[in-house]
Amino acid sequence: MSATEENPMVLILSILERGKGKSYMEMMRTRDIHFHSQTMGFGTAPSEMMDILGLGSNDKDIILSIAPQQTINALAVNLRESLGSSRYRGLMMELKLSAVNRLAAEMISRTTTQPTQTKGEEEMRNEYNHQLILISVNQGCTDEVMHTARGAGAMGGTIIRSRLADGGMMSHFGIQDVMEEREIIMILAASTIATNIMDAVNKEHGIRSEANGIIFALPVERAFKV
């Protein structure tokens, strides 16, 4: 078994208040996590509500990071012990990778100092039982979709702007009015209510609705406030 198989790569999805991404990535680098990609997103709460709650901007920095599992385990313990004050006003989610190209994994592993197991690491495994729900809809439909999702138990979400690369398959199945301009809503929800949220959204905003919603979910190993 190779070192990468013993210590597999993990994907970290971080959703932070806009402007916090740079300092967050610097913090990650001090903990031997060096491979990051950054984009922008938008929270689903109205801006006036954000002002009332003192949460600042509704805009988000979204960061994807890849690191070995042991390094993430050490970071998770540190987050529990020292970052409980939500310094970056966001969430960090750990997602399993089913595959990664070998050269990339070797490069990431070589730039990482393998930590020894930290006390408390094992009991943090599977501490949370969450799903990351992803909903792709026509642009302009997110408010209605989030209203439905909240009615089924969702606390909030983050929106990423996107573009439909090829809508030919939908047309083949008689699905019309599919817009090229799309928005992807990301909702972190407990597994106990994730199915209810997805069913409710699919019923009101599914693929044959005005929103042309496509809905799927990914299991989240762990989630932390950062």
mmCIF file of C-alpha atoms in Angstrom:
data_model
loop_
_atom_site.group_PDB
_atom_site.id
_atom_site.type_symbol
_atom_site.label_atom_id
_atom_site.label_comp_id
_atom_site.label_asym_id
_atom_site.label_seq_id
_atom_site.Cartn_x
_atom_site.Cartn_y
_atom_site.Cartn_z
ATOM 1 C CA MET A 1 0.000 0.000 0.000
ATOM 2 C CA SER A 2 1.378 3.393 -0.940
ATOM 3 C CA ALA A 3 1.672 6.325 1.458
ATOM 4 C CA THR A 4 -1.189 8.097 -0.307
ATOM 5 C CA GLU A 5 -3.461 5.086 0.201
ATOM 6 C CA GLU A 6 -2.587 4.921 3.899
ATOM 7 C CA ASN A 7 -3.186 8.652 4.230
ATOM 8 C CA PRO A 8 -5.790 9.504 1.517
ATOM 9 C CA MET A 9 -6.523 12.956 0.169
ATOM 10 C CA VAL A 10 -9.519 14.865 1.555
ATOM 11 C CA LEU A 11 -11.458 17.755 0.010
ATOM 12 C CA ILE A 12 -12.275 20.708 2.263
ATOM 13 C CA LEU A 13 -15.056 23.102 1.245
ATOM 14 C CA SER A 14 -14.948 26.365 3.202
ATOM 15 C CA ILE A 15 -17.608 29.085 2.963
ATOM 16 C CA LEU A 16 -16.468 32.313 4.615
ATOM 17 C CA GLU A 17 -17.430 35.959 4.893
ATOM 18 C CA ARG A 18 -16.133 37.886 1.858
ATOM 19 C CA GLY A 19 -12.606 39.144 2.447
ATOM 20 C CA LYS A 20 -11.700 36.445 4.979
ATOM 21 C CA GLY A 21 -10.374 34.023 2.370
ATOM 22 C CA LYS A 22 -6.803 35.341 2.228
ATOM 23 C CA SER A 23 -6.162 35.183 5.968
ATOM 24 C CA TYR A 24 -7.938 31.812 6.144
ATOM 25 C CA MET A 25 -5.647 30.324 3.487
ATOM 26 C CA GLU A 26 -2.628 31.767 5.322
ATOM 27 C CA MET A 27 -3.845 30.013 8.482
ATOM 28 C CA MET A 28 -4.251 26.775 6.516
ATOM 29 C CA ARG A 29 -0.720 27.068 5.116
ATOM 30 C CA THR A 30 0.740 27.353 8.631
ATOM 31 C CA ARG A 31 -0.899 23.962 9.214
ATOM 32 C CA ASP A 32 0.675 22.417 6.111
ATOM 33 C CA ILE A 33 -2.378 22.741 3.845
ATOM 34 C CA HIS A 34 -1.145 24.415 0.659
ATOM 35 C CA PHE A 35 -3.432 23.467 -2.258
ATOM 36 C CA HIS A 36 -6.378 25.898 -2.560
ATOM 37 C CA SER A 37 -8.789 27.204 -5.189
ATOM 38 C CA GLN A 38 -10.985 30.231 -4.492
ATOM 39 C CA THR A 39 -14.215 31.547 -5.983
ATOM 40 C CA MET A 40 -17.060 33.826 -4.910
ATOM 41 C CA GLY A 41 -20.574 33.129 -3.707
ATOM 42 C CA PHE A 42 -23.566 34.821 -2.138
ATOM 43 C CA GLY A 43 -25.487 34.038 1.031
ATOM 44 C CA THR A 44 -29.239 33.527 0.868
ATOM 45 C CA ALA A 45 -30.151 35.750 3.823
ATOM 46 C CA PRO A 46 -31.400 39.265 2.907
ATOM 47 C CA SER A 47 -28.735 41.963 3.409
ATOM 48 C CA GLU A 48 -30.927 43.839 5.890
ATOM 49 C CA MET A 49 -31.137 40.707 8.056
ATOM 50 C CA MET A 50 -27.340 40.379 7.948
ATOM 51 C CA ASP A 51 -27.052 43.980 9.193
ATOM 52 C CA ILE A 52 -29.509 43.351 12.036
ATOM 53 C CA LEU A 53 -27.588 40.251 13.123
ATOM 54 C CA GLY A 54 -24.254 42.054 12.850
ATOM 55 C CA LEU A 55 -22.892 39.482 10.400
ATOM 56 C CA GLY A 56 -21.509 41.945 7.872
ATOM 57 C CA SER A 57 -21.544 41.284 4.145
ATOM 58 C CA ASN A 58 -23.793 38.667 2.565
ATOM 59 C CA ASP A 59 -21.059 37.961 -0.014
ATOM 60 C CA LYS A 60 -18.928 34.857 0.504
ATOM 61 C CA ASP A 61 -15.431 33.590 -0.198
ATOM 62 C CA ILE A 62 -15.594 29.921 -1.209
ATOM 63 C CA ILE A 63 -12.389 27.922 -0.945
ATOM 64 C CA LEU A 64 -11.677 24.349 -2.037
ATOM 65 C CA SER A 65 -8.622 22.777 -0.420
ATOM 66 C CA ILE A 66 -7.016 19.337 -0.741
ATOM 67 C CA ALA A 67 -4.818 17.798 1.938
ATOM 68 C CA PRO A 68 -3.964 14.385 3.427
ATOM 69 C CA GLN A 69 -6.462 12.956 5.921
ATOM 70 C CA GLN A 70 -4.019 13.038 8.854
ATOM 71 C CA THR A 71 -3.317 16.726 8.288
ATOM 72 C CA ILE A 72 -7.044 17.492 8.257
ATOM 73 C CA ASN A 73 -7.499 15.469 11.456
ATOM 74 C CA ALA A 74 -4.876 17.605 13.199
ATOM 75 C CA LEU A 75 -6.527 20.786 11.887
ATOM 76 C CA ALA A 76 -9.934 19.597 13.107
ATOM 77 C CA VAL A 77 -8.632 19.202 16.661
ATOM 78 C CA ASN A 78 -7.121 22.678 16.464
ATOM 79 C CA LEU A 79 -10.394 24.152 15.203
ATOM 80 C CA ARG A 80 -12.250 22.690 18.157
ATOM 81 C CA GLU A 81 -9.693 24.033 20.635
ATOM 82 C CA SER A 82 -8.844 27.486 19.283
ATOM 83 C CA LEU A 83 -11.221 28.701 16.552
ATOM 84 C CA GLY A 84 -14.578 28.351 18.269
ATOM 85 C CA SER A 85 -15.175 32.107 18.070
ATOM 86 C CA SER A 86 -16.001 31.931 14.326
ATOM 87 C CA ARG A 87 -13.034 34.111 13.428
ATOM 88 C CA TYR A 88 -13.756 33.727 9.704
ATOM 89 C CA ARG A 89 -17.553 33.780 10.091
ATOM 90 C CA GLY A 90 -18.076 30.647 8.092
ATOM 91 C CA LEU A 91 -18.178 26.885 7.809
ATOM 92 C CA MET A 92 -15.634 24.231 6.887
ATOM 93 C CA MET A 93 -16.880 20.905 5.499
ATOM 94 C CA GLU A 94 -14.854 17.736 4.969
ATOM 95 C CA LEU A 95 -15.746 15.625 1.928
ATOM 96 C CA LYS A 96 -14.238 12.315 0.870
ATOM 97 C CA LEU A 97 -12.533 12.031 -2.514
ATOM 98 C CA SER A 98 -13.074 8.810 -4.447
ATOM 99 C CA ALA A 99 -10.004 9.461 -6.616
ATOM 100 C CA VAL A 100 -7.208 11.948 -7.309
ATOM 101 C CA ASN A 101 -4.456 11.795 -9.936
ATOM 102 C CA ARG A 102 -1.354 10.208 -8.452
ATOM 103 C CA LEU A 103 1.134 12.976 -9.268
ATOM 104 C CA ALA A 104 -1.058 15.611 -7.612
ATOM 105 C CA ALA A 105 -1.422 13.438 -4.500
ATOM 106 C CA GLU A 106 2.327 12.893 -4.325
ATOM 107 C CA MET A 107 3.018 16.624 -4.718
ATOM 108 C CA ILE A 108 0.584 17.499 -1.943
ATOM 109 C CA SER A 109 1.952 14.772 0.341
ATOM 110 C CA ARG A 110 5.547 15.894 -0.150
ATOM 111 C CA THR A 111 4.734 19.471 0.890
ATOM 112 C CA THR A 112 3.007 18.223 4.029
ATOM 113 C CA THR A 113 4.640 17.249 7.295
ATOM 114 C CA GLN A 114 2.810 14.144 8.470
ATOM 115 C CA PRO A 115 1.527 14.859 11.995
ATOM 116 C CA THR A 116 1.420 12.369 14.783
ATOM 117 C CA GLN A 117 -2.036 11.457 16.021
ATOM 118 C CA THR A 118 -3.412 14.139 18.291
ATOM 119 C CA LYS A 119 -5.319 13.374 21.452
ATOM 120 C CA GLY A 120 -9.016 13.608 20.732
ATOM 121 C CA GLU A 121 -8.596 12.945 17.012
ATOM 122 C CA GLU A 122 -10.388 9.603 16.936
ATOM 123 C CA GLU A 123 -13.485 10.737 18.778
ATOM 124 C CA MET A 124 -13.922 13.542 16.254
ATOM 125 C CA ARG A 125 -14.439 11.136 13.367
ATOM 126 C CA ASN A 126 -18.024 11.301 12.066
ATOM 127 C CA GLU A 127 -18.866 13.808 14.793
ATOM 128 C CA TYR A 128 -21.428 15.346 12.452
ATOM 129 C CA ASN A 129 -23.878 13.521 10.238
ATOM 130 C CA HIS A 130 -24.633 16.036 7.517
ATOM 131 C CA GLN A 131 -25.344 16.196 3.808
ATOM 132 C CA LEU A 132 -24.267 18.925 1.395
ATOM 133 C CA ILE A 133 -27.304 19.502 -0.830
ATOM 134 C CA LEU A 134 -26.577 21.009 -4.252
ATOM 135 C CA ILE A 135 -29.472 22.494 -6.228
ATOM 136 C CA SER A 136 -28.908 23.816 -9.760
ATOM 137 C CA VAL A 137 -31.709 26.131 -10.932
ATOM 138 C CA ASN A 138 -32.412 28.788 -13.535
ATOM 139 C CA GLN A 139 -31.072 32.183 -12.551
ATOM 140 C CA GLY A 140 -33.641 34.223 -10.641
ATOM 141 C CA CYS A 141 -35.328 31.249 -8.962
ATOM 142 C CA THR A 142 -33.173 30.999 -5.851
ATOM 143 C CA ASP A 143 -35.437 33.033 -3.557
ATOM 144 C CA GLU A 144 -38.407 30.753 -4.195
ATOM 145 C CA VAL A 145 -36.265 27.623 -3.863
ATOM 146 C CA MET A 146 -34.772 28.789 -0.558
ATOM 147 C CA HIS A 147 -38.241 29.667 0.747
ATOM 148 C CA THR A 148 -39.295 26.067 0.069
ATOM 149 C CA ALA A 149 -36.062 24.669 1.543
ATOM 150 C CA ARG A 150 -36.450 26.704 4.731
ATOM 151 C CA GLY A 151 -40.008 25.474 5.074
ATOM 152 C CA ALA A 152 -38.580 21.923 5.095
ATOM 153 C CA GLY A 153 -35.962 22.743 7.727
ATOM 154 C CA ALA A 154 -32.986 24.333 5.940
ATOM 155 C CA MET A 155 -31.220 27.058 7.935
ATOM 156 C CA GLY A 156 -29.657 28.852 4.966
ATOM 157 C CA GLY A 157 -27.520 28.402 1.896
ATOM 158 C CA THR A 158 -24.836 29.800 -0.376
ATOM 159 C CA ILE A 159 -25.243 30.582 -4.078
ATOM 160 C CA ILE A 160 -22.662 30.181 -6.851
ATOM 161 C CA ARG A 161 -23.317 31.633 -10.301
ATOM 162 C CA SER A 162 -22.817 29.158 -13.142
ATOM 163 C CA ARG A 163 -23.582 28.496 -16.802
ATOM 164 C CA LEU A 164 -25.184 25.433 -18.360
ATOM 165 C CA ALA A 165 -22.564 23.968 -20.674
ATOM 166 C CA ASP A 166 -24.903 21.759 -22.729
ATOM 167 C CA GLY A 167 -28.674 21.688 -22.360
ATOM 168 C CA GLY A 168 -29.246 19.357 -25.279
ATOM 169 C CA MET A 169 -30.026 16.387 -23.063
ATOM 170 C CA MET A 170 -32.870 18.257 -21.361
ATOM 171 C CA SER A 171 -34.364 19.254 -24.702
ATOM 172 C CA HIS A 172 -34.199 15.612 -25.802
ATOM 173 C CA PHE A 173 -36.497 14.729 -22.887
ATOM 174 C CA GLY A 174 -38.930 17.552 -23.699
ATOM 175 C CA ILE A 175 -37.793 19.905 -20.941
ATOM 176 C CA GLN A 176 -38.133 23.454 -22.231
ATOM 177 C CA ASP A 177 -37.111 26.971 -21.144
ATOM 178 C CA VAL A 178 -33.820 25.824 -19.616
ATOM 179 C CA MET A 179 -31.671 28.928 -19.129
ATOM 180 C CA GLU A 180 -27.937 28.983 -19.817
ATOM 181 C CA GLU A 181 -27.478 31.246 -16.801
ATOM 182 C CA ARG A 182 -27.786 29.024 -13.748
ATOM 183 C CA GLU A 183 -27.281 29.293 -10.009
ATOM 184 C CA ILE A 184 -26.138 26.521 -7.707
ATOM 185 C CA ILE A 185 -27.474 26.607 -4.157
ATOM 186 C CA MET A 186 -25.387 24.812 -1.524
ATOM 187 C CA ILE A 187 -27.200 23.841 1.684
ATOM 188 C CA LEU A 188 -25.562 22.075 4.628
ATOM 189 C CA ALA A 189 -28.245 20.062 6.425
ATOM 190 C CA ALA A 190 -28.435 17.290 8.984
ATOM 191 C CA SER A 191 -28.966 13.915 7.352
ATOM 192 C CA THR A 192 -32.184 13.528 9.350
ATOM 193 C CA ILE A 193 -33.832 16.368 7.403
ATOM 194 C CA ALA A 194 -31.845 16.391 4.134
ATOM 195 C CA THR A 195 -34.287 14.064 2.382
ATOM 196 C CA ASN A 196 -37.252 16.228 3.436
ATOM 197 C CA ILE A 197 -35.546 19.320 2.033
ATOM 198 C CA MET A 198 -34.707 17.613 -1.250
ATOM 199 C CA ASP A 199 -38.205 16.158 -1.632
ATOM 200 C CA ALA A 200 -39.849 19.523 -0.937
ATOM 201 C CA VAL A 201 -37.608 21.364 -3.410
ATOM 202 C CA ASN A 202 -38.067 18.678 -6.047
ATOM 203 C CA LYS A 203 -41.855 18.800 -5.691
ATOM 204 C CA GLU A 204 -42.056 22.574 -6.170
ATOM 205 C CA HIS A 205 -38.960 23.344 -8.249
ATOM 206 C CA GLY A 206 -37.943 20.079 -9.946
ATOM 207 C CA ILE A 207 -36.587 19.626 -13.419
ATOM 208 C CA ARG A 208 -39.990 20.086 -15.135
ATOM 209 C CA SER A 209 -40.815 23.263 -13.194
ATOM 210 C CA GLU A 210 -40.000 26.856 -14.092
ATOM 211 C CA ALA A 211 -36.801 26.567 -12.081
ATOM 212 C CA ASN A 212 -35.666 23.382 -13.913
ATOM 213 C CA GLY A 213 -34.099 22.249 -10.646
ATOM 214 C CA ILE A 214 -31.508 19.481 -10.558
ATOM 215 C CA ILE A 215 -30.918 18.251 -7.004
ATOM 216 C CA PHE A 216 -28.317 15.960 -5.486
ATOM 217 C CA ALA A 217 -26.406 15.563 -2.223
ATOM 218 C CA LEU A 218 -22.966 14.585 -0.940
ATOM 219 C CA PRO A 219 -22.176 13.074 2.478
ATOM 220 C CA VAL A 220 -20.179 15.402 4.748
ATOM 221 C CA GLU A 221 -17.695 13.668 7.021
ATOM 222 C CA ARG A 222 -17.403 16.576 9.436
ATOM 223 C CA ALA A 223 -18.419 20.233 9.628
ATOM 224 C CA PHE A 224 -16.978 23.018 11.779
ATOM 225 C CA LYS A 225 -17.554 26.686 12.390
ATOM 226 C CA VAL A 226 -14.465 28.700 11.517
#
